[in-house]
């Protein structure tokens, strides 16, 4: 159903919505494009570290007004200070709400930023599109493959501009890397290695506890299964399948998207994963060690993950913002492309790239810069032009599918190599197909027809 009954949606927290009209429904008609003279009014959903950074970044654009801050935790650290800073800068204090549907119900809001926990991204994007809002949604854009396809359908049906938070798509140095590859100078690429080799520590869950008064735990869970409040689950949510796929979905999402763009591929026809929670063998569900192979027929791409290699490091800020390259052997988030004529190593988020031939000879290179501002600018430009942005939702869907393919292949287990139909977005394996979609908890349900 395209119309959303507010009374049905908010029956879990009715005491918090008495100020709203009982008969209100979320908008389903597409809003007009924002004219060049109008402010772009934004509601920010999720005010954790990434949510605050996104909000501050968009607030730096003079054409933007931040109208709402939203978080299920009414006492989220730093939100009051952020609201005060925004008030000083724009002359109006943004409203704070716990439930994003207040924002979606406000026709004055043009855009929503979705920086919630990963398991909320899909439903929030669908609701926002149905409400006539343009959307910036953080990576990974979806919790599962079926959900990602529904996000694309919603964006197209309601004619929304949806930008995914994979900023590498807006980096000039990455475009130059792609241009170099397409020039043929690297030869034909048959192997691409994607790395996410990071450090970490063991994770353990303590006992369940009473829900804090400031937290709407039901809203926090959203589409995920009902469970008692546990602070370790809340803080360590990235380690549970109900909410995401670990660092494969977190940092790994950036490298997989960039690699997929550089090699010019969408979805593979075969996938194999091996790994587990070792060396920790702790209370996490997602892997601490993982190797996945994606078979594209004429090209093999691998993804390697660790959560214990504390001697590896992401690209430093002085490299991201300067004329320097990482020390590639210990760069945790690099991409290696092996062509018939040379090898290219690419760093994400400003790491730059270099091309090597024999004996370490560098034959081409480009320093990088952090593309965050350019990615936001591209989104704002597309809100006015109605063109598809650099990281359109369909692009984000295919990249997120690589995450889901890897996690499904691991969870099916037994060393399985799974055949996958890119057109139908289905496996040849019944167990794997059962993981294409989650069971949504009412009323937080994405319908078959968005």
CSV table of C-alpha atoms in Angstrom, one decimal:
chain,number,residue,atom,x,y,z
A,1,UNK,CA,0.0,0.0,0.0
A,2,UNK,CA,1.4,3.4,-0.9
A,3,UNK,CA,-0.5,5.3,1.8
A,4,UNK,CA,0.6,4.9,5.3
A,5,UNK,CA,-1.9,5.1,8.1
A,6,UNK,CA,-0.4,7.0,11.0
A,7,UNK,CA,-2.5,5.4,13.7
A,8,UNK,CA,-1.3,2.0,12.5
A,9,UNK,CA,2.3,3.1,12.3
A,10,UNK,CA,2.5,4.7,15.7
A,11,UNK,CA,0.5,2.2,17.7
A,12,UNK,CA,3.7,1.2,19.5
A,13,UNK,CA,4.3,4.8,20.9
A,14,UNK,CA,0.9,6.4,20.8
A,15,UNK,CA,1.6,8.3,24.0
A,16,UNK,CA,4.2,10.3,22.1
A,17,UNK,CA,2.0,11.5,19.2
A,18,UNK,CA,-1.0,13.0,20.8
A,19,UNK,CA,-0.1,16.3,19.2
A,20,UNK,CA,-0.5,14.8,15.7
A,21,UNK,CA,-3.8,14.5,13.9
A,22,UNK,CA,-5.2,11.0,14.2
A,23,UNK,CA,-6.2,11.0,10.6
A,24,UNK,CA,-2.9,12.2,9.1
A,25,UNK,CA,-1.2,10.1,6.4
A,26,UNK,CA,2.3,10.3,5.0
A,27,UNK,CA,2.4,12.1,1.7
A,28,UNK,CA,2.5,10.0,-1.4
A,29,UNK,CA,2.6,12.6,-4.2
A,30,UNK,CA,6.0,13.7,-5.4
A,31,UNK,CA,7.1,17.2,-4.2
A,32,UNK,CA,8.1,19.8,-6.8
A,33,UNK,CA,11.8,20.4,-7.4
A,34,UNK,CA,13.3,23.0,-5.1
A,35,UNK,CA,14.0,26.2,-7.0
A,36,UNK,CA,17.4,27.9,-7.0
A,37,UNK,CA,16.1,30.7,-4.7
A,38,UNK,CA,14.7,28.4,-2.1
A,39,UNK,CA,16.4,26.9,0.9
A,40,UNK,CA,16.7,23.1,0.9
A,41,UNK,CA,15.1,22.1,4.2
A,42,UNK,CA,16.6,19.0,5.8
A,43,UNK,CA,15.6,16.6,8.6
A,44,UNK,CA,18.4,14.5,10.1
A,45,UNK,CA,17.5,11.0,11.2
A,46,UNK,CA,20.1,9.5,13.5
A,47,UNK,CA,22.5,11.6,15.6
A,48,UNK,CA,25.3,9.2,16.3
A,49,UNK,CA,28.9,10.0,15.2
A,50,UNK,CA,28.1,9.7,11.5
A,51,UNK,CA,24.8,11.5,11.8
A,52,UNK,CA,26.3,14.5,13.5
A,53,UNK,CA,29.1,14.6,11.0
A,54,UNK,CA,26.6,14.5,8.1
A,55,UNK,CA,24.5,17.2,9.7
A,56,UNK,CA,27.4,19.5,10.3
A,57,UNK,CA,28.6,19.0,6.8
A,58,UNK,CA,25.3,19.8,5.1
A,59,UNK,CA,24.8,22.8,7.4
A,60,UNK,CA,28.0,24.3,6.0
A,61,UNK,CA,26.1,24.9,2.7
A,62,UNK,CA,24.4,28.3,2.6
A,63,UNK,CA,21.4,26.9,0.7
A,64,UNK,CA,20.6,24.4,3.5
A,65,UNK,CA,18.5,24.7,6.6
A,66,UNK,CA,18.5,22.0,9.2
A,67,UNK,CA,14.9,21.8,10.5
A,68,UNK,CA,15.0,18.6,12.5
A,69,UNK,CA,17.2,16.4,14.5
A,70,UNK,CA,15.8,12.9,15.2
A,71,UNK,CA,17.0,10.1,17.5
A,72,UNK,CA,15.3,7.3,19.4
A,73,UNK,CA,17.5,8.4,22.4
A,74,UNK,CA,16.1,11.7,23.7
A,75,UNK,CA,19.4,12.3,25.6
A,76,UNK,CA,21.8,11.4,22.9
A,77,UNK,CA,25.2,12.8,23.7
A,78,UNK,CA,26.1,16.0,21.9
A,79,UNK,CA,22.7,16.6,20.3
A,80,UNK,CA,21.9,19.7,22.4
A,81,UNK,CA,25.2,21.2,21.6
A,82,UNK,CA,24.7,20.5,17.9
A,83,UNK,CA,21.3,22.1,18.0
A,84,UNK,CA,22.7,25.2,19.6
A,85,UNK,CA,25.5,25.5,17.0
A,86,UNK,CA,23.0,25.1,14.2
A,87,UNK,CA,20.7,27.8,15.8
A,88,UNK,CA,23.6,30.2,16.0
A,89,UNK,CA,24.5,29.6,12.4
A,90,UNK,CA,21.1,29.5,10.7
A,91,UNK,CA,19.0,31.7,13.1
A,92,UNK,CA,16.6,28.9,13.9
A,93,UNK,CA,16.9,26.0,16.3
A,94,UNK,CA,16.1,22.6,14.7
A,95,UNK,CA,13.3,20.7,16.4
A,96,UNK,CA,14.2,17.4,18.1
A,97,UNK,CA,11.9,14.4,17.7
A,98,UNK,CA,12.3,10.7,18.7
A,99,UNK,CA,10.2,9.4,15.8
A,100,UNK,CA,11.2,10.1,12.2
A,101,UNK,CA,7.6,10.0,11.1
A,102,UNK,CA,7.1,13.5,12.5
A,103,UNK,CA,9.7,14.7,10.0
A,104,UNK,CA,8.1,12.7,7.1
A,105,UNK,CA,4.7,14.2,7.9
A,106,UNK,CA,6.0,17.8,7.6
A,107,UNK,CA,5.5,19.1,4.0
A,108,UNK,CA,8.1,21.8,4.6
A,109,UNK,CA,10.9,19.2,4.7
A,110,UNK,CA,12.5,18.6,1.3
A,111,UNK,CA,15.2,16.1,2.3
A,112,UNK,CA,16.0,13.5,5.0
A,113,UNK,CA,19.5,12.3,6.0
A,114,UNK,CA,19.3,8.7,7.1
A,115,UNK,CA,22.1,7.9,9.5
A,116,UNK,CA,20.3,5.3,11.7
A,117,UNK,CA,21.6,1.9,12.5
A,118,UNK,CA,21.9,-0.2,9.3
A,119,UNK,CA,18.8,-2.3,9.9
A,120,UNK,CA,16.6,0.9,9.7
A,121,UNK,CA,18.1,2.2,6.4
A,122,UNK,CA,15.7,0.4,4.0
A,123,UNK,CA,12.4,1.1,5.7
A,124,UNK,CA,13.4,4.7,6.4
A,125,UNK,CA,14.2,5.3,2.8
A,126,UNK,CA,11.0,3.7,1.5
A,127,UNK,CA,8.9,5.8,4.0
A,128,UNK,CA,10.8,8.9,3.0
A,129,UNK,CA,10.2,8.3,-0.8
A,130,UNK,CA,6.5,7.7,-0.1
A,131,UNK,CA,6.4,10.9,1.8
A,132,UNK,CA,7.8,12.9,-1.2
A,133,UNK,CA,11.3,13.5,0.3
A,134,UNK,CA,14.6,13.2,-1.4
A,135,UNK,CA,17.1,11.1,0.6
A,136,UNK,CA,20.7,10.8,1.5
A,137,UNK,CA,21.1,7.3,3.0
A,138,UNK,CA,24.2,6.1,4.7
A,139,UNK,CA,26.0,2.9,3.7
A,140,UNK,CA,25.3,0.0,3.7
A,141,UNK,CA,22.0,1.1,2.2
A,142,UNK,CA,20.1,-2.1,3.0
A,143,UNK,CA,19.9,-5.0,5.4
A,144,UNK,CA,19.2,-7.6,2.7
A,145,UNK,CA,19.0,-8.0,-1.1
A,146,UNK,CA,15.2,-8.0,-1.3
A,147,UNK,CA,15.0,-4.8,0.8
A,148,UNK,CA,17.6,-3.0,-1.5
A,149,UNK,CA,15.5,-3.8,-4.5
A,150,UNK,CA,12.4,-2.3,-2.8
A,151,UNK,CA,14.4,0.9,-2.1
A,152,UNK,CA,15.2,1.2,-5.8
A,153,UNK,CA,11.5,0.7,-6.7
A,154,UNK,CA,10.4,3.3,-4.2
A,155,UNK,CA,12.9,5.9,-5.5
A,156,UNK,CA,11.8,5.3,-9.0
A,157,UNK,CA,8.0,5.2,-8.3
A,158,UNK,CA,8.0,8.4,-6.3
A,159,UNK,CA,10.6,10.1,-8.5
A,160,UNK,CA,13.0,10.8,-5.7
A,161,UNK,CA,16.7,11.7,-5.7
A,162,UNK,CA,18.5,9.2,-3.5
A,163,UNK,CA,22.2,9.6,-2.8
A,164,UNK,CA,24.0,6.7,-1.1
A,165,UNK,CA,26.8,7.5,1.4
A,166,UNK,CA,29.6,6.0,-0.7
A,167,UNK,CA,31.6,9.2,-1.2
A,168,UNK,CA,34.3,7.7,-3.3
A,169,UNK,CA,32.0,8.1,-6.3
A,170,UNK,CA,32.4,11.8,-6.1
A,171,UNK,CA,36.3,11.9,-5.8
A,172,UNK,CA,38.1,13.3,-8.9
A,173,UNK,CA,41.1,11.1,-8.2
A,174,UNK,CA,38.9,8.0,-8.4
A,175,UNK,CA,37.4,9.1,-11.7
A,176,UNK,CA,40.9,9.5,-13.0
A,177,UNK,CA,41.8,6.0,-11.9
A,178,UNK,CA,38.7,4.7,-13.8
A,179,UNK,CA,39.7,6.8,-16.8
A,180,UNK,CA,43.2,5.2,-16.7
A,181,UNK,CA,41.7,1.7,-16.6
A,182,UNK,CA,39.3,2.4,-19.4
A,183,UNK,CA,42.2,3.8,-21.5
A,184,UNK,CA,43.6,0.3,-21.7
A,185,UNK,CA,47.0,1.2,-20.2
A,186,UNK,CA,46.5,-1.3,-17.3
A,187,UNK,CA,45.6,-4.0,-19.8
A,188,UNK,CA,42.7,-6.4,-19.1
A,189,UNK,CA,41.9,-6.9,-15.5
A,190,UNK,CA,41.2,-10.5,-14.4
A,191,UNK,CA,41.9,-10.2,-10.7
A,192,UNK,CA,40.8,-7.5,-8.1
A,193,UNK,CA,41.6,-7.8,-4.4
A,194,UNK,CA,39.7,-5.8,-1.9
A,195,UNK,CA,41.0,-5.4,1.6
A,196,UNK,CA,39.4,-4.5,5.0
A,197,UNK,CA,42.2,-5.7,7.3
A,198,UNK,CA,41.6,-4.0,10.6
A,199,UNK,CA,42.1,-4.4,14.3
A,200,UNK,CA,39.7,-5.2,17.1
A,201,UNK,CA,39.1,-6.9,20.4
A,202,UNK,CA,36.9,-9.6,21.9
A,203,UNK,CA,33.2,-8.8,22.4
A,204,UNK,CA,31.1,-10.1,25.3
A,205,UNK,CA,27.4,-9.6,26.2
A,206,UNK,CA,26.3,-8.9,29.8
A,207,UNK,CA,22.8,-9.4,31.2
A,208,UNK,CA,19.7,-7.7,29.9
A,209,UNK,CA,18.7,-4.6,31.8
A,210,UNK,CA,15.6,-2.3,32.2
A,211,UNK,CA,15.2,0.1,29.3
A,212,UNK,CA,16.4,3.6,30.1
A,213,UNK,CA,13.6,6.1,30.2
A,214,UNK,CA,15.2,8.3,27.5
A,215,UNK,CA,15.3,5.4,25.0
A,216,UNK,CA,12.4,4.2,22.8
A,217,UNK,CA,13.7,0.6,22.5
A,218,UNK,CA,10.8,-0.5,20.3
A,219,UNK,CA,11.7,2.2,17.8
A,220,UNK,CA,15.4,1.3,18.1
A,221,UNK,CA,14.6,-2.3,17.2
A,222,UNK,CA,12.2,-1.3,14.4
A,223,UNK,CA,12.0,-4.1,11.8
A,224,UNK,CA,14.3,-6.4,13.8
A,225,UNK,CA,13.0,-9.1,16.2
A,226,UNK,CA,11.7,-8.1,19.6
A,227,UNK,CA,14.2,-8.6,22.4
A,228,UNK,CA,14.8,-7.2,25.9
A,229,UNK,CA,17.0,-4.2,26.2
A,230,UNK,CA,20.7,-4.9,26.6
A,231,UNK,CA,23.3,-2.1,26.6
A,232,UNK,CA,25.9,-4.4,25.0
A,233,UNK,CA,23.5,-5.2,22.1
A,234,UNK,CA,22.7,-1.5,21.7
A,235,UNK,CA,26.4,-0.5,21.7
A,236,UNK,CA,27.7,-3.5,19.8
A,237,UNK,CA,24.9,-3.8,17.3
A,238,UNK,CA,27.3,-4.0,14.4
A,239,UNK,CA,28.2,-7.5,15.6
A,240,UNK,CA,24.7,-9.1,15.1
A,241,UNK,CA,23.1,-10.4,11.9
A,242,UNK,CA,19.7,-8.9,13.0
A,243,UNK,CA,21.2,-5.4,12.5
A,244,UNK,CA,24.0,-5.6,10.0
A,245,UNK,CA,26.9,-7.8,8.7
A,246,UNK,CA,29.8,-6.5,10.8
A,247,UNK,CA,32.7,-4.6,9.3
A,248,UNK,CA,32.0,-6.2,6.0
A,249,UNK,CA,29.0,-3.9,5.8
A,250,UNK,CA,30.6,-1.0,7.7
A,251,UNK,CA,34.0,0.0,6.2
A,252,UNK,CA,34.0,-2.8,3.7
A,253,UNK,CA,31.1,-1.2,2.0
A,254,UNK,CA,33.3,1.6,0.8
A,255,UNK,CA,36.0,-0.5,-0.8
A,256,UNK,CA,33.5,-2.9,-2.4
A,257,UNK,CA,31.6,0.0,-4.0
A,258,UNK,CA,34.8,1.6,-5.3
A,259,UNK,CA,36.2,-1.6,-6.6
A,260,UNK,CA,32.9,-2.5,-8.4
A,261,UNK,CA,33.0,0.9,-10.0
A,262,UNK,CA,36.6,0.6,-11.2
A,263,UNK,CA,36.2,-2.9,-12.7
A,264,UNK,CA,32.9,-1.9,-14.3
A,265,UNK,CA,30.8,-4.9,-12.9
A,266,UNK,CA,27.5,-5.2,-11.2
A,267,UNK,CA,26.7,-8.6,-9.8
A,268,UNK,CA,28.7,-11.9,-10.0
A,269,UNK,CA,27.4,-15.3,-11.0
A,270,UNK,CA,29.1,-17.3,-8.2
A,271,UNK,CA,30.2,-16.5,-4.7
A,272,UNK,CA,32.1,-18.4,-2.0
A,273,UNK,CA,32.9,-17.3,1.6
A,274,UNK,CA,35.0,-18.8,4.4
A,275,UNK,CA,35.8,-17.5,7.8
A,276,UNK,CA,34.3,-17.2,11.3
A,277,UNK,CA,34.5,-15.5,14.6
A,278,UNK,CA,38.1,-16.6,15.2
A,279,UNK,CA,40.5,-15.7,16.7
A,280,UNK,CA,38.1,-14.4,19.4
A,281,UNK,CA,35.3,-17.0,19.3
A,282,UNK,CA,33.3,-14.6,21.4
A,283,UNK,CA,29.7,-13.4,21.5
A,284,UNK,CA,29.7,-11.8,18.1
A,285,UNK,CA,27.7,-13.4,15.3
A,286,UNK,CA,29.5,-11.8,12.4
A,287,UNK,CA,33.0,-12.8,11.2
A,288,UNK,CA,36.2,-11.6,12.6
A,289,UNK,CA,38.0,-13.3,9.8
A,290,UNK,CA,36.6,-13.6,6.3
A,291,UNK,CA,37.6,-14.3,2.7
A,292,UNK,CA,35.0,-14.1,-0.1
A,293,UNK,CA,35.5,-14.8,-3.8
A,294,UNK,CA,33.2,-13.2,-6.4
A,295,UNK,CA,33.3,-14.9,-9.8
A,296,UNK,CA,32.3,-12.6,-12.8
A,297,UNK,CA,33.2,-15.2,-15.4
A,298,UNK,CA,36.2,-13.3,-16.9
A,299,UNK,CA,37.3,-11.7,-13.6
A,300,UNK,CA,37.6,-12.8,-10.0
A,301,UNK,CA,37.3,-10.3,-7.1
A,302,UNK,CA,38.2,-11.3,-3.6
A,303,UNK,CA,37.4,-9.5,-0.3
A,304,UNK,CA,39.5,-10.1,2.8
A,305,UNK,CA,38.6,-9.0,6.3
A,306,UNK,CA,40.2,-9.2,9.7
A,307,UNK,CA,39.1,-7.7,13.0
A,308,UNK,CA,42.2,-8.5,15.0
A,309,UNK,CA,45.2,-7.1,12.9
A,310,UNK,CA,46.0,-4.1,15.1
A,311,UNK,CA,49.2,-3.5,13.1
A,312,UNK,CA,47.1,-2.5,10.0
A,313,UNK,CA,45.8,1.1,9.7
A,314,UNK,CA,43.3,3.1,7.7
A,315,UNK,CA,44.6,6.0,5.6
A,316,UNK,CA,45.8,8.8,7.9
A,317,UNK,CA,44.2,12.3,7.6
A,318,UNK,CA,47.6,13.8,6.5
A,319,UNK,CA,47.5,11.5,3.5
A,320,UNK,CA,43.8,12.0,2.7
A,321,UNK,CA,44.4,15.8,2.6
A,322,UNK,CA,47.9,16.0,1.2
A,323,UNK,CA,50.3,14.9,-1.5
A,324,UNK,CA,51.2,11.6,0.1
A,325,UNK,CA,50.5,7.9,-0.4
A,326,UNK,CA,49.9,5.3,2.2
A,327,UNK,CA,52.4,2.6,3.0
A,328,UNK,CA,50.5,0.1,0.9
A,329,UNK,CA,51.5,-3.2,2.5
A,330,UNK,CA,49.9,-2.1,5.8
A,331,UNK,CA,47.1,0.0,4.4
A,332,UNK,CA,44.0,-1.7,5.8
A,333,UNK,CA,41.5,-0.5,3.2
A,334,UNK,CA,43.3,-0.7,-0.1
A,335,UNK,CA,42.2,-2.1,-3.5
A,336,UNK,CA,44.6,-4.0,-5.8
A,337,UNK,CA,43.8,-4.4,-9.5
A,338,UNK,CA,45.9,-6.8,-11.5
A,339,UNK,CA,45.9,-6.0,-15.3
A,340,UNK,CA,47.8,-7.8,-18.0
A,341,UNK,CA,50.0,-4.7,-18.3
A,342,UNK,CA,50.4,-3.5,-14.8
A,343,UNK,CA,49.1,-3.4,-11.2
A,344,UNK,CA,47.1,-0.5,-9.7
A,345,UNK,CA,46.7,0.1,-6.0
A,346,UNK,CA,43.9,2.4,-4.9
A,347,UNK,CA,43.2,4.0,-1.5
A,348,UNK,CA,39.7,5.1,-0.6
A,349,UNK,CA,38.6,8.5,0.9
A,350,UNK,CA,41.7,10.4,-0.4
A,351,UNK,CA,44.3,7.7,-0.4
A,352,UNK,CA,45.2,8.3,-4.1
A,353,UNK,CA,46.4,5.6,-6.5
A,354,UNK,CA,49.6,4.3,-8.1
A,355,UNK,CA,50.3,2.0,-11.1
A,356,UNK,CA,53.3,-0.4,-10.9
A,357,UNK,CA,55.1,-2.4,-13.5
A,358,UNK,CA,58.2,-4.6,-12.9
A,359,UNK,CA,60.6,-4.1,-9.9
A,360,UNK,CA,58.4,-1.5,-8.2
A,361,UNK,CA,58.5,1.0,-11.1
A,362,UNK,CA,55.7,3.6,-10.8
A,363,UNK,CA,54.4,4.6,-14.2
A,364,UNK,CA,51.3,6.6,-13.2
A,365,UNK,CA,49.9,8.0,-10.0
A,366,UNK,CA,47.4,10.5,-8.6
A,367,UNK,CA,47.2,12.0,-5.1
A,368,UNK,CA,43.8,11.9,-3.5
A,369,UNK,CA,41.6,14.2,-1.4
A,370,UNK,CA,38.6,13.4,0.9
A,371,UNK,CA,35.5,13.7,-1.3
A,372,UNK,CA,32.8,14.2,1.4
A,373,UNK,CA,32.1,17.9,0.5
A,374,UNK,CA,31.9,17.1,-3.2
A,375,UNK,CA,29.5,14.2,-2.6
A,376,UNK,CA,27.2,16.4,-0.6
A,377,UNK,CA,27.4,19.1,-3.3
A,378,UNK,CA,26.5,16.6,-6.0
A,379,UNK,CA,23.4,15.6,-4.0
A,380,UNK,CA,22.3,19.2,-3.5
A,381,UNK,CA,22.8,20.0,-7.2
A,382,UNK,CA,20.7,16.9,-8.1
A,383,UNK,CA,17.9,18.0,-5.8
A,384,UNK,CA,17.5,21.1,-8.0
A,385,UNK,CA,18.2,19.5,-11.4
A,386,UNK,CA,16.4,16.2,-10.7
A,387,UNK,CA,19.2,14.3,-12.2
A,388,UNK,CA,20.5,11.0,-10.7
A,389,UNK,CA,23.4,11.6,-8.3
A,390,UNK,CA,26.8,10.0,-8.4
A,391,UNK,CA,25.9,7.3,-6.0
A,392,UNK,CA,22.3,6.7,-7.0
A,393,UNK,CA,20.2,4.2,-5.1
A,394,UNK,CA,20.5,1.6,-7.9
A,395,UNK,CA,24.3,1.9,-7.7
A,396,UNK,CA,24.1,1.5,-3.9
A,397,UNK,CA,21.9,-1.5,-4.2
A,398,UNK,CA,24.4,-3.5,-6.4
A,399,UNK,CA,27.2,-2.6,-4.1
A,400,UNK,CA,25.2,-3.6,-1.0
A,401,UNK,CA,24.4,-6.9,-2.8
A,402,UNK,CA,28.1,-7.8,-2.6
A,403,UNK,CA,27.9,-7.5,1.2
A,404,UNK,CA,24.8,-9.6,1.4
A,405,UNK,CA,26.2,-12.2,-1.0
A,406,UNK,CA,29.3,-12.6,1.1
A,407,UNK,CA,27.4,-12.9,4.4
A,408,UNK,CA,24.9,-15.3,2.9
A,409,UNK,CA,27.6,-17.6,1.5
A,410,UNK,CA,29.3,-17.6,4.9
A,411,UNK,CA,26.1,-18.3,6.8
A,412,UNK,CA,25.0,-21.2,4.5
A,413,UNK,CA,28.4,-22.6,5.3
A,414,UNK,CA,29.9,-26.0,4.6
A,415,UNK,CA,32.3,-24.5,2.1
A,416,UNK,CA,29.4,-23.9,-0.4
A,417,UNK,CA,30.0,-22.1,-3.6
A,418,UNK,CA,26.7,-20.5,-4.6
A,419,UNK,CA,25.5,-19.9,-8.1
A,420,UNK,CA,23.6,-16.5,-8.3
A,421,UNK,CA,21.3,-15.2,-11.0
A,422,UNK,CA,22.0,-11.4,-11.3
A,423,UNK,CA,18.8,-10.8,-13.3
A,424,UNK,CA,16.5,-12.5,-10.8
A,425,UNK,CA,18.7,-11.7,-7.8
A,426,UNK,CA,18.3,-15.2,-6.5
A,427,UNK,CA,20.5,-18.2,-5.7
A,428,UNK,CA,20.3,-21.8,-6.9
A,429,UNK,CA,20.2,-22.8,-3.2
A,430,UNK,CA,17.0,-22.9,-1.1
A,431,UNK,CA,18.9,-22.2,2.2
A,432,UNK,CA,20.6,-19.1,0.6
A,433,UNK,CA,17.3,-17.8,-0.9
A,434,UNK,CA,15.8,-17.9,2.6
A,435,UNK,CA,18.3,-15.2,3.6
A,436,UNK,CA,17.4,-12.9,0.7
A,437,UNK,CA,14.8,-11.2,2.9
A,438,UNK,CA,14.3,-10.8,6.6
A,439,UNK,CA,11.1,-11.3,8.6
A,440,UNK,CA,9.9,-7.8,9.3
A,441,UNK,CA,8.3,-7.1,12.7
A,442,UNK,CA,5.0,-5.3,12.6
A,443,UNK,CA,4.3,-2.5,12.1
A,444,UNK,CA,7.9,-1.9,10.8
A,445,UNK,CA,7.3,-3.7,7.5
A,446,UNK,CA,8.4,-2.9,3.9
A,447,UNK,CA,5.4,-4.0,1.7
A,448,UNK,CA,5.8,-6.0,-1.4
A,449,UNK,CA,4.3,-3.1,-3.4
A,450,UNK,CA,6.0,0.1,-2.2
